[in-house]
Short mmCIF file of C-alpha atoms in Angstrom, two decimals:
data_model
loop_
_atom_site.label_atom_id
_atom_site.label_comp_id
_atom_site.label_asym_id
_atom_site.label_seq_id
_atom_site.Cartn_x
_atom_site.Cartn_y
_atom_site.Cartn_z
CA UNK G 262 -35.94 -11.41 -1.25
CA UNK G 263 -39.03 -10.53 0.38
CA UNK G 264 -37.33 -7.82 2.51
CA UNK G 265 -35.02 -6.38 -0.49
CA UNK G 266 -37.88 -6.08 -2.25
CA UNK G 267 -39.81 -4.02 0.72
CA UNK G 268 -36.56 -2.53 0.38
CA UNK G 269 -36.29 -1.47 -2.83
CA UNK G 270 -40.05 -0.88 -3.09
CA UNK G 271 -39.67 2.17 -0.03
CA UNK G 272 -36.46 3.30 -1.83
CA UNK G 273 -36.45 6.76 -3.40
CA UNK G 274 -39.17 9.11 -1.93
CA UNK G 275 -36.29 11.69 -1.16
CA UNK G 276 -35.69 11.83 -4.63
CA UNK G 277 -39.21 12.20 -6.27
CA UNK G 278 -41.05 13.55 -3.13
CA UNK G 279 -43.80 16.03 -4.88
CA UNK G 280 -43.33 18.04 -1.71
CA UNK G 281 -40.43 20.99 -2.61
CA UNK G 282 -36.96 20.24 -0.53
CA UNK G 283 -36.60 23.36 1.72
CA UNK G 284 -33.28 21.71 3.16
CA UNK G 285 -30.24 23.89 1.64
CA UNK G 286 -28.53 21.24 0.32
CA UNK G 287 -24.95 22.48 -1.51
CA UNK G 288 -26.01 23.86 -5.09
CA UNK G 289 -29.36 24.93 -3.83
CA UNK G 290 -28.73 28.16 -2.10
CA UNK G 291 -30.57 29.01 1.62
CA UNK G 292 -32.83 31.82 0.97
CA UNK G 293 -32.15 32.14 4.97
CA UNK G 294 -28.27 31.68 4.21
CA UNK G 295 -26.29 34.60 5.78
CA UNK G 296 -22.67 35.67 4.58
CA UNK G 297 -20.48 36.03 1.73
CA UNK G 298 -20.05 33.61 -0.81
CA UNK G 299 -17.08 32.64 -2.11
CA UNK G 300 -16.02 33.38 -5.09
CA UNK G 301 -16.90 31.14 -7.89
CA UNK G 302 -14.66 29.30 -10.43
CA UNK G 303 -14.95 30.70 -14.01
CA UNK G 304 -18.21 28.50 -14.52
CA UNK G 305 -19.64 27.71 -11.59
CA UNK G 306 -21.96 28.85 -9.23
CA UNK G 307 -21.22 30.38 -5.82
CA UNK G 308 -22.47 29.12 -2.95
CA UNK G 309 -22.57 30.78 0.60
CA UNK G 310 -20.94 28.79 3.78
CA UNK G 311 -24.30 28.73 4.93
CA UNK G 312 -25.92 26.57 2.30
CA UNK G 313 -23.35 23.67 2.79
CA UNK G 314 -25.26 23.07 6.41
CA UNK G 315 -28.35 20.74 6.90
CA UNK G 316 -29.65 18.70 9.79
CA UNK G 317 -27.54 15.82 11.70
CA UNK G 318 -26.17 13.19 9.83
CA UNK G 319 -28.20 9.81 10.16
CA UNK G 320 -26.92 6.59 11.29
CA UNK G 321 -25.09 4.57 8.36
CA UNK G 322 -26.40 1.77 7.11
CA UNK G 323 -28.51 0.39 4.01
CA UNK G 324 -30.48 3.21 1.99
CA UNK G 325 -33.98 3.43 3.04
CA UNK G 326 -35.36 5.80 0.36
CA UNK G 327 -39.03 5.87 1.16
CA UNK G 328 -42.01 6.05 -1.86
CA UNK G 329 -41.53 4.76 -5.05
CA UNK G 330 -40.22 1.76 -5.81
CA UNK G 331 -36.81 1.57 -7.96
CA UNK G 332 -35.16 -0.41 -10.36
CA UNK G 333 -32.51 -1.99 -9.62
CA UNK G 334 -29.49 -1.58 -11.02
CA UNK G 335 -30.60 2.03 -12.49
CA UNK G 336 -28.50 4.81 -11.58
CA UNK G 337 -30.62 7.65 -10.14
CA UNK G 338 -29.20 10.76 -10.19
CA UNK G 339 -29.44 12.83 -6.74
CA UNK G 340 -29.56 16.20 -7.95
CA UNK G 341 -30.23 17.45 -4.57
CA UNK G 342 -27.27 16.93 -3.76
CA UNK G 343 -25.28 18.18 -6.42
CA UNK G 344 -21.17 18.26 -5.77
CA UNK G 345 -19.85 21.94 -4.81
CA UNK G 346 -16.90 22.05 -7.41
CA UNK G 347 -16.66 20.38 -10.72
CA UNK G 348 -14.55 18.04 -12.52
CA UNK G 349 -14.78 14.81 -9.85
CA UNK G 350 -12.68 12.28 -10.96
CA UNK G 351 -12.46 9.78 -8.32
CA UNK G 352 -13.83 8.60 -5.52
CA UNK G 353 -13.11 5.93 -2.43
CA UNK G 354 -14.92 4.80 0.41
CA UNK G 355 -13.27 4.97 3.86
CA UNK G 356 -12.96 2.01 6.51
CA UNK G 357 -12.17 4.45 9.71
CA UNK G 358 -15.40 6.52 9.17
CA UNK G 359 -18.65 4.92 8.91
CA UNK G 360 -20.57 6.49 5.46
CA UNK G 361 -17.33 9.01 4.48
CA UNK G 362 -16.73 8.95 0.80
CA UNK G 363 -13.25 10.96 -0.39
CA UNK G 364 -13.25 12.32 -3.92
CA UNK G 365 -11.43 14.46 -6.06
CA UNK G 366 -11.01 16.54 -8.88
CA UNK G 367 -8.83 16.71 -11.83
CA UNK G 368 -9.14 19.69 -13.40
CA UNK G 369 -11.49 23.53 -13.21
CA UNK G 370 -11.35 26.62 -12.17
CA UNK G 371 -9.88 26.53 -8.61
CA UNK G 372 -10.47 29.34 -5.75
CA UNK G 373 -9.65 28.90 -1.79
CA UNK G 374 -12.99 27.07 -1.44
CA UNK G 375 -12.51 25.30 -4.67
CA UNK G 376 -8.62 23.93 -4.58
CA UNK G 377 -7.79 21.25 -6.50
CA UNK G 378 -4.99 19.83 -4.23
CA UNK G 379 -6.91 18.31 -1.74
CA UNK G 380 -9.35 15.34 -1.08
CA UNK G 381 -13.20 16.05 -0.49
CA UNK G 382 -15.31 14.64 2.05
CA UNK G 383 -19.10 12.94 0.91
CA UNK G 384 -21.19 11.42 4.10
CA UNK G 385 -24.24 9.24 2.70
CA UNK G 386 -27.11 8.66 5.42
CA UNK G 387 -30.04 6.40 5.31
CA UNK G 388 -31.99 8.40 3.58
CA UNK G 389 -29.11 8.41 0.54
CA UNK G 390 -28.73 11.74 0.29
CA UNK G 391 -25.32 14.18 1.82
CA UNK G 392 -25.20 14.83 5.68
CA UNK G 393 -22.42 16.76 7.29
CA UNK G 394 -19.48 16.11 8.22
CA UNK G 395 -17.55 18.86 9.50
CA UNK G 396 -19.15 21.55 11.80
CA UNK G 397 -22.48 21.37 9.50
CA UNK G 398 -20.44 21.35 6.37
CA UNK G 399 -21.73 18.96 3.69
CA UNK G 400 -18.46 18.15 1.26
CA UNK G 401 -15.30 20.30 3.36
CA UNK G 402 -11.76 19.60 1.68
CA UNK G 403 -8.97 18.94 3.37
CA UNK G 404 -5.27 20.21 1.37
CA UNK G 405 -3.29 17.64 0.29
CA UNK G 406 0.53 19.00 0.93
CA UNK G 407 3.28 17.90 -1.14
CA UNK G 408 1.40 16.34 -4.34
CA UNK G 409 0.96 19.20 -7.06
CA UNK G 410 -2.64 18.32 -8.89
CA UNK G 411 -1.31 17.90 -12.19
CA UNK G 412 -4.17 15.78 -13.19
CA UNK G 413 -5.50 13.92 -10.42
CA UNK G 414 -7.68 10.99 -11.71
CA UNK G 415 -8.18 8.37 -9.07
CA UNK G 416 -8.24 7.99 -5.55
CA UNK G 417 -7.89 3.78 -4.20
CA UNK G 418 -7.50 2.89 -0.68
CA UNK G 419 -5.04 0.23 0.53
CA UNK G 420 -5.12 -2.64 3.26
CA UNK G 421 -3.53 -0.63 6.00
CA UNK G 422 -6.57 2.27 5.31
CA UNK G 423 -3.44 4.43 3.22
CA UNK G 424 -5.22 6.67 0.20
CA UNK G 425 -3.37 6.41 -2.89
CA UNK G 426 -3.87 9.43 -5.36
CA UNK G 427 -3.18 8.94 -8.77
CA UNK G 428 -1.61 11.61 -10.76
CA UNK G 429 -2.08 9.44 -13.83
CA UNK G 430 -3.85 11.52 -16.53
CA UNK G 431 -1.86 12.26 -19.76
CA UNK G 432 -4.10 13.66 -22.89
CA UNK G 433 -0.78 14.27 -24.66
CA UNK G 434 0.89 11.68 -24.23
CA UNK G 435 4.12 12.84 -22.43
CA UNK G 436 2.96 14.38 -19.40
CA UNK G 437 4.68 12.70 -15.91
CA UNK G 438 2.82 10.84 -13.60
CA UNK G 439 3.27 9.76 -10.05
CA UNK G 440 1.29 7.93 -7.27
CA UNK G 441 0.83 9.51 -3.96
CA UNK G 442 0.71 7.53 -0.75
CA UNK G 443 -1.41 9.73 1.71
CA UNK G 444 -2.18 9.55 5.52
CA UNK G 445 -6.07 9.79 6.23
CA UNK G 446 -7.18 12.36 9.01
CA UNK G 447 -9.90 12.52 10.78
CA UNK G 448 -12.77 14.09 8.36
CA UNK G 449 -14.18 15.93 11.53
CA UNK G 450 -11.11 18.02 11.91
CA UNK G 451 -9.28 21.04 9.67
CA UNK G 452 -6.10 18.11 9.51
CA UNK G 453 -4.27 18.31 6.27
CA UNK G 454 -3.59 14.84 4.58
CA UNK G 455 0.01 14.33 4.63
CA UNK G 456 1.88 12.69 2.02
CA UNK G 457 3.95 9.69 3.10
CA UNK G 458 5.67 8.49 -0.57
CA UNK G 459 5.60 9.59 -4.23
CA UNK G 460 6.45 7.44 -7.06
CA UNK G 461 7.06 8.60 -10.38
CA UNK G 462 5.60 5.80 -13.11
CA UNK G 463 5.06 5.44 -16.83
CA UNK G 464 3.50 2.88 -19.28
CA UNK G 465 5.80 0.91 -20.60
CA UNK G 466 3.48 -0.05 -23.81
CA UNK G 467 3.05 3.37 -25.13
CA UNK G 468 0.92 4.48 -28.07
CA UNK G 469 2.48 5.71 -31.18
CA UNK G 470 4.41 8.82 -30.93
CA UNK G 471 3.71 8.90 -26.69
CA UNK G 472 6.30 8.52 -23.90
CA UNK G 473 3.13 7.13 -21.79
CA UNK G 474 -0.84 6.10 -21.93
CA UNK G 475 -3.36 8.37 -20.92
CA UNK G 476 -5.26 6.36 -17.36
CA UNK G 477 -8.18 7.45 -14.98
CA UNK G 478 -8.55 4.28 -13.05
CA UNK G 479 -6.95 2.64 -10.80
CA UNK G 480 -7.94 -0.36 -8.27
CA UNK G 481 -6.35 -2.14 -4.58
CA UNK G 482 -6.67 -5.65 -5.20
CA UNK G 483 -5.19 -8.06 -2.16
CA UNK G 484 -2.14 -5.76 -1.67
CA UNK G 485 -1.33 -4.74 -5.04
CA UNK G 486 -2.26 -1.58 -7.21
CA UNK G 487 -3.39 -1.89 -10.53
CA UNK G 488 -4.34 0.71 -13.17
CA UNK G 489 -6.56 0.64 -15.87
CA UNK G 490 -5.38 2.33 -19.69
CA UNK G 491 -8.25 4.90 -20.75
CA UNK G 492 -8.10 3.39 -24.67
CA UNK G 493 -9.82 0.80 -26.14
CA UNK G 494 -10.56 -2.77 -24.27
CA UNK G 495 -9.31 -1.16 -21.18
CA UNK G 496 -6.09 -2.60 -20.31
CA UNK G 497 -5.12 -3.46 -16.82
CA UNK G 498 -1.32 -3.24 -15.56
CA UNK G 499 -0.15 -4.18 -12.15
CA UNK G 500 2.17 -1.53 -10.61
CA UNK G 501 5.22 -3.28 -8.73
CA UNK G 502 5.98 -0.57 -6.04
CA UNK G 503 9.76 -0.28 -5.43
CA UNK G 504 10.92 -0.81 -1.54
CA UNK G 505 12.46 3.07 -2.35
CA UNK G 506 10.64 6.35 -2.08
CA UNK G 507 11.00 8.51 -5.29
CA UNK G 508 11.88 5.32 -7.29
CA UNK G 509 9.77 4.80 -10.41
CA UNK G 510 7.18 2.34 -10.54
CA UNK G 511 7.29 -0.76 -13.00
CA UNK G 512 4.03 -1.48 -14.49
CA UNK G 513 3.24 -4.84 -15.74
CA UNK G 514 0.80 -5.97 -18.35
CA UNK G 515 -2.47 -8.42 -16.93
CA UNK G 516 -4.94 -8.52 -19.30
CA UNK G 517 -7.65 -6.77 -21.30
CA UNK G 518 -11.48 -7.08 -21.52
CA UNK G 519 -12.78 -9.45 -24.78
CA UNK G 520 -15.68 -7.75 -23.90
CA UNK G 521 -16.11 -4.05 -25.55
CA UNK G 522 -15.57 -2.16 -22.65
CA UNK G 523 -13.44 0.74 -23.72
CA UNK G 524 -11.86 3.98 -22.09
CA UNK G 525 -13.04 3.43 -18.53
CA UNK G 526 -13.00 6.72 -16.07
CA UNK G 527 -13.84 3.62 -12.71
CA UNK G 528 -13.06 0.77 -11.04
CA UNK G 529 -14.26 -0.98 -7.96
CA UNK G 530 -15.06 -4.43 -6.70
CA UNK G 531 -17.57 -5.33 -3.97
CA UNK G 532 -16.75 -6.22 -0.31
CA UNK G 533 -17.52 -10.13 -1.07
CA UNK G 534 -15.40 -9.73 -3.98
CA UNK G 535 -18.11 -10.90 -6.29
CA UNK G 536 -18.78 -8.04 -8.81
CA UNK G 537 -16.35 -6.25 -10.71
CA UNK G 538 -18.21 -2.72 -11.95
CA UNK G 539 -15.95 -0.35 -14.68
CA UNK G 540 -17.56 2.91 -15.80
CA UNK G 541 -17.04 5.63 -18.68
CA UNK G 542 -18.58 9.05 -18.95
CA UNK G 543 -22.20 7.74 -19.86
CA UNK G 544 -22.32 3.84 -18.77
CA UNK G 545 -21.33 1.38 -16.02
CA UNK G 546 -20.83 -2.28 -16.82
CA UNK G 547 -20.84 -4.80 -13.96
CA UNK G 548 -18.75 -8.46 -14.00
CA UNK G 549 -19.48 -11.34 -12.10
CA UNK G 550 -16.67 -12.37 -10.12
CA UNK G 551 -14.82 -15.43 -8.33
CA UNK G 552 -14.28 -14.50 -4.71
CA UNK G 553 -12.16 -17.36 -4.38
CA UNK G 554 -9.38 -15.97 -7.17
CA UNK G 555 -6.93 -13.49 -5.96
CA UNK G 556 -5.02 -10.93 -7.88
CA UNK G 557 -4.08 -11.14 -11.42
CA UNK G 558 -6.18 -14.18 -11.65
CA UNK G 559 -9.29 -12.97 -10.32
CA UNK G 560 -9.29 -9.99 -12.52
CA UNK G 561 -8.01 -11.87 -15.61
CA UNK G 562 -11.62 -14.30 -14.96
CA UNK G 563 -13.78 -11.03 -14.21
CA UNK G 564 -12.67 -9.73 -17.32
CA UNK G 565 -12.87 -12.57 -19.69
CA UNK G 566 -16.37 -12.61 -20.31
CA UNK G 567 -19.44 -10.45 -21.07
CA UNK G 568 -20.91 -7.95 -18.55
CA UNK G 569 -23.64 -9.66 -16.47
CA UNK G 570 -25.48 -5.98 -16.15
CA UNK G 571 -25.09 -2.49 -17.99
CA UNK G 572 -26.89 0.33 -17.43
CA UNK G 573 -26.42 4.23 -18.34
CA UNK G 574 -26.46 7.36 -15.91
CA UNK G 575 -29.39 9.56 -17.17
CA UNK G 576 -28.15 13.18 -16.83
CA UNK G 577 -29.72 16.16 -16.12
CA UNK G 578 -27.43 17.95 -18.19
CA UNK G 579 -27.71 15.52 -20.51
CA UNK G 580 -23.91 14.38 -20.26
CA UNK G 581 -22.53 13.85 -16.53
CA UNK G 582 -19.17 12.56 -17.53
CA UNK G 583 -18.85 10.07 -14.66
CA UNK G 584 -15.20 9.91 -13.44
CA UNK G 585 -15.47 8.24 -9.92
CA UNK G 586 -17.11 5.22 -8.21
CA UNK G 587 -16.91 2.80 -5.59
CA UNK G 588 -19.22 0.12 -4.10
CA UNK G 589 -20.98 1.10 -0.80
CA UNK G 590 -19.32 -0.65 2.04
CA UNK G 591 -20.84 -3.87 3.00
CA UNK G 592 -23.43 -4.06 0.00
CA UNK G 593 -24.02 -4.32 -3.82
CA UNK G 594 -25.25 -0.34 -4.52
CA UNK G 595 -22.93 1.92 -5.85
CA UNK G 596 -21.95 5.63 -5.63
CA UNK G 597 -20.66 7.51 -8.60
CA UNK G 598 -19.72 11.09 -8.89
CA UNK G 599 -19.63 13.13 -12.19
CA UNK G 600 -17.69 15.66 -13.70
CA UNK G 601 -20.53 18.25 -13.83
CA UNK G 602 -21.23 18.25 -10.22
CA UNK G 603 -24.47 15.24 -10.07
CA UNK G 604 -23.77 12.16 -7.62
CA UNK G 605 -25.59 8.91 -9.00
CA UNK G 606 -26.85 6.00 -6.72
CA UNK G 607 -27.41 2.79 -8.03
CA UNK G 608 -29.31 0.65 -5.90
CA UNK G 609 -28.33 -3.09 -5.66
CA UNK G 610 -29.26 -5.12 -8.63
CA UNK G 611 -29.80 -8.70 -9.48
CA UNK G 612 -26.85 -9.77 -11.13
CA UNK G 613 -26.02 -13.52 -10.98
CA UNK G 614 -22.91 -15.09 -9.82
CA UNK G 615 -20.72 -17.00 -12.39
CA UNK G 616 -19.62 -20.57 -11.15
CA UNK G 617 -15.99 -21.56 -11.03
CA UNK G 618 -14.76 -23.43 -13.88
#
């Protein structure tokens, strides 16, 4: 405890540092930055290729965020780092790279430097802020070939390190979704990510009047897939993938919160499997887990009972519309992304484990 707390206590100087940040992080131009920018999507700010470049990339491990001491379980928002293209809704940490983060966006303004078909890269040092990744490049993309971005919502990653896109937004209730299965390059090359199997799906519970339910999150739960219904106490299905390619997916019902959490955006679960965290646009509510349930059961426990910690994201903007989230590998902080650009950390919190009945 003693350490966490020394921890905790060093953790966010690179965030409140009184000193200015001459580092041209992306969103905060280099006044030294020399070439063309591209283009920018109709409401968003252009950034040269110079200002995605800043110095080598620290060794991964736990945050060390020197000065001020946080609290834990708060999201702090690093708006040094803000996100180079809008809309992220989804993100996934990987197991082959050390500190690589992949998210994505489902919807905006799209450009050759701003596609929407393709997975970003996010690499988190020590110091909890963006280090390169790609020949000094802070968030590259890499095209995703074969999986039109109808509305991209979630990106999970399976136990043989596949990613799994989820084209699984439908505001009007009728619009056709699939899953993606996707290869994962190397992030420190231009490879694309190839697509390996597509599966059409649908809800078979629909809403009045719908052919489907609108969904943004999905989670890979000891070898299965589940996804999460954006409407009210957040129903859970377990997809049933067919042994086919192209074959539709069946979707089975698991359970629902009893607790009021409604319309989540995110889903994750820690390493040791004992927190389940869901998210909206403007809160995150964490769930004490059993690590020694699998599947449908452990998720039906996580999800019978009332959060053990909630917290909101305070936005600069005043309204970050969080879409994407996953646990940092190996610990208890979490990284969220946000529609309007801002990344949130939220360091490690005390939140007790409930007992097996």
């Amino acid at each position: 405890m003693i350490i966490a707390a020394a921890v905790l206590a060093t953790a966010v100087a690179l965030l409140s540092a009184t000193e200015p940040d001459n580092r041209p992080w992306p969103g905060k131009p280099d006044p030294a930055a020399v070439g063309l920018a591209d283009p920018a999507a109709p409401g968003e700010t252009a950034v040269s290729p110079a200002a995605q470049t800043a110095a080598p990339a620290a060794p991964y491990g736990r945050f060390a965020m020197p000065g001020m001491a946080a609290k834990a379980g708060q999201p702090i928002a690093i708006h040094t780092a803000d996100l180079p293209a809008n809309e992220a809704s989804g993100l996934v940490a990987s197991r082959r790279h050390a500190g690589v983060f992949y998210w994505l966006r489902d919807g905006g303004g799209a450009t050759t430097q701003r596609p929407r078909a393709a997975l970003w890269t996010i690499r988190l040092g020590e110091d909890a802020q963006s280090h390169p990744v790609r020949r000094g490049e802070n968030f590259p993309f890499a095209q995703v070939f074969e999986a039109p971005n109808a509305d991209w919502e979630d990106v999970v990653i399976d136990d043989d390190d596949n990613l799994w896109i989820g084209d699984i937004g439908a505001n009007d209730c009728v619009s056709r979704q699939y899953l993606y299965r996707t290869l994962e390059p190397d992030p420190d090359t231009d490879d694309p990510f190839m697509v390996t199997a597509k599966y059409p799906l649908a809800f078979p519970d629909p809403a009045p009047g719908c052919k489907t339910r609108n969904a943004e999150a999905m989670l890979w739960l000891d070898g299965e897939l589940y996804l999460f219904a954006k409407t009210a106490n957040s129903p859970v299905y377990r997809a049933v993938l067919p042994a086919e390619r192209n074959t539709p997916v069946t979707l089975l019902p698991v359970a629902k919160f009893d607790y009021n959490v409604n319309k989540i955006s995110v889903s994750t679960v820690s390493d040791d499997r004992t927190r389940l965290t869901l998210a909206g646009h403007a809160r995150y509510w964490v769930f004490a887990a059993d690590p020694e349930l699998t599947g449908d059961e452990f998720l039906r426990k996580a999800m019978s009972g009332k959060p053990v910690h909630t917290a909101t994201f305070e936005s600069a903007a005043g309204n970050a519309s969080v879409e994407g989230g996953s646990y940092v590998p190996g610990t208890h902080d979490l990284l969220f992304v946000a529609e309007n650009k801002e990344i949130f950390l939220v360091p490690d919190g005390s939140v007790p484990t409930r007992t097996r009945r």
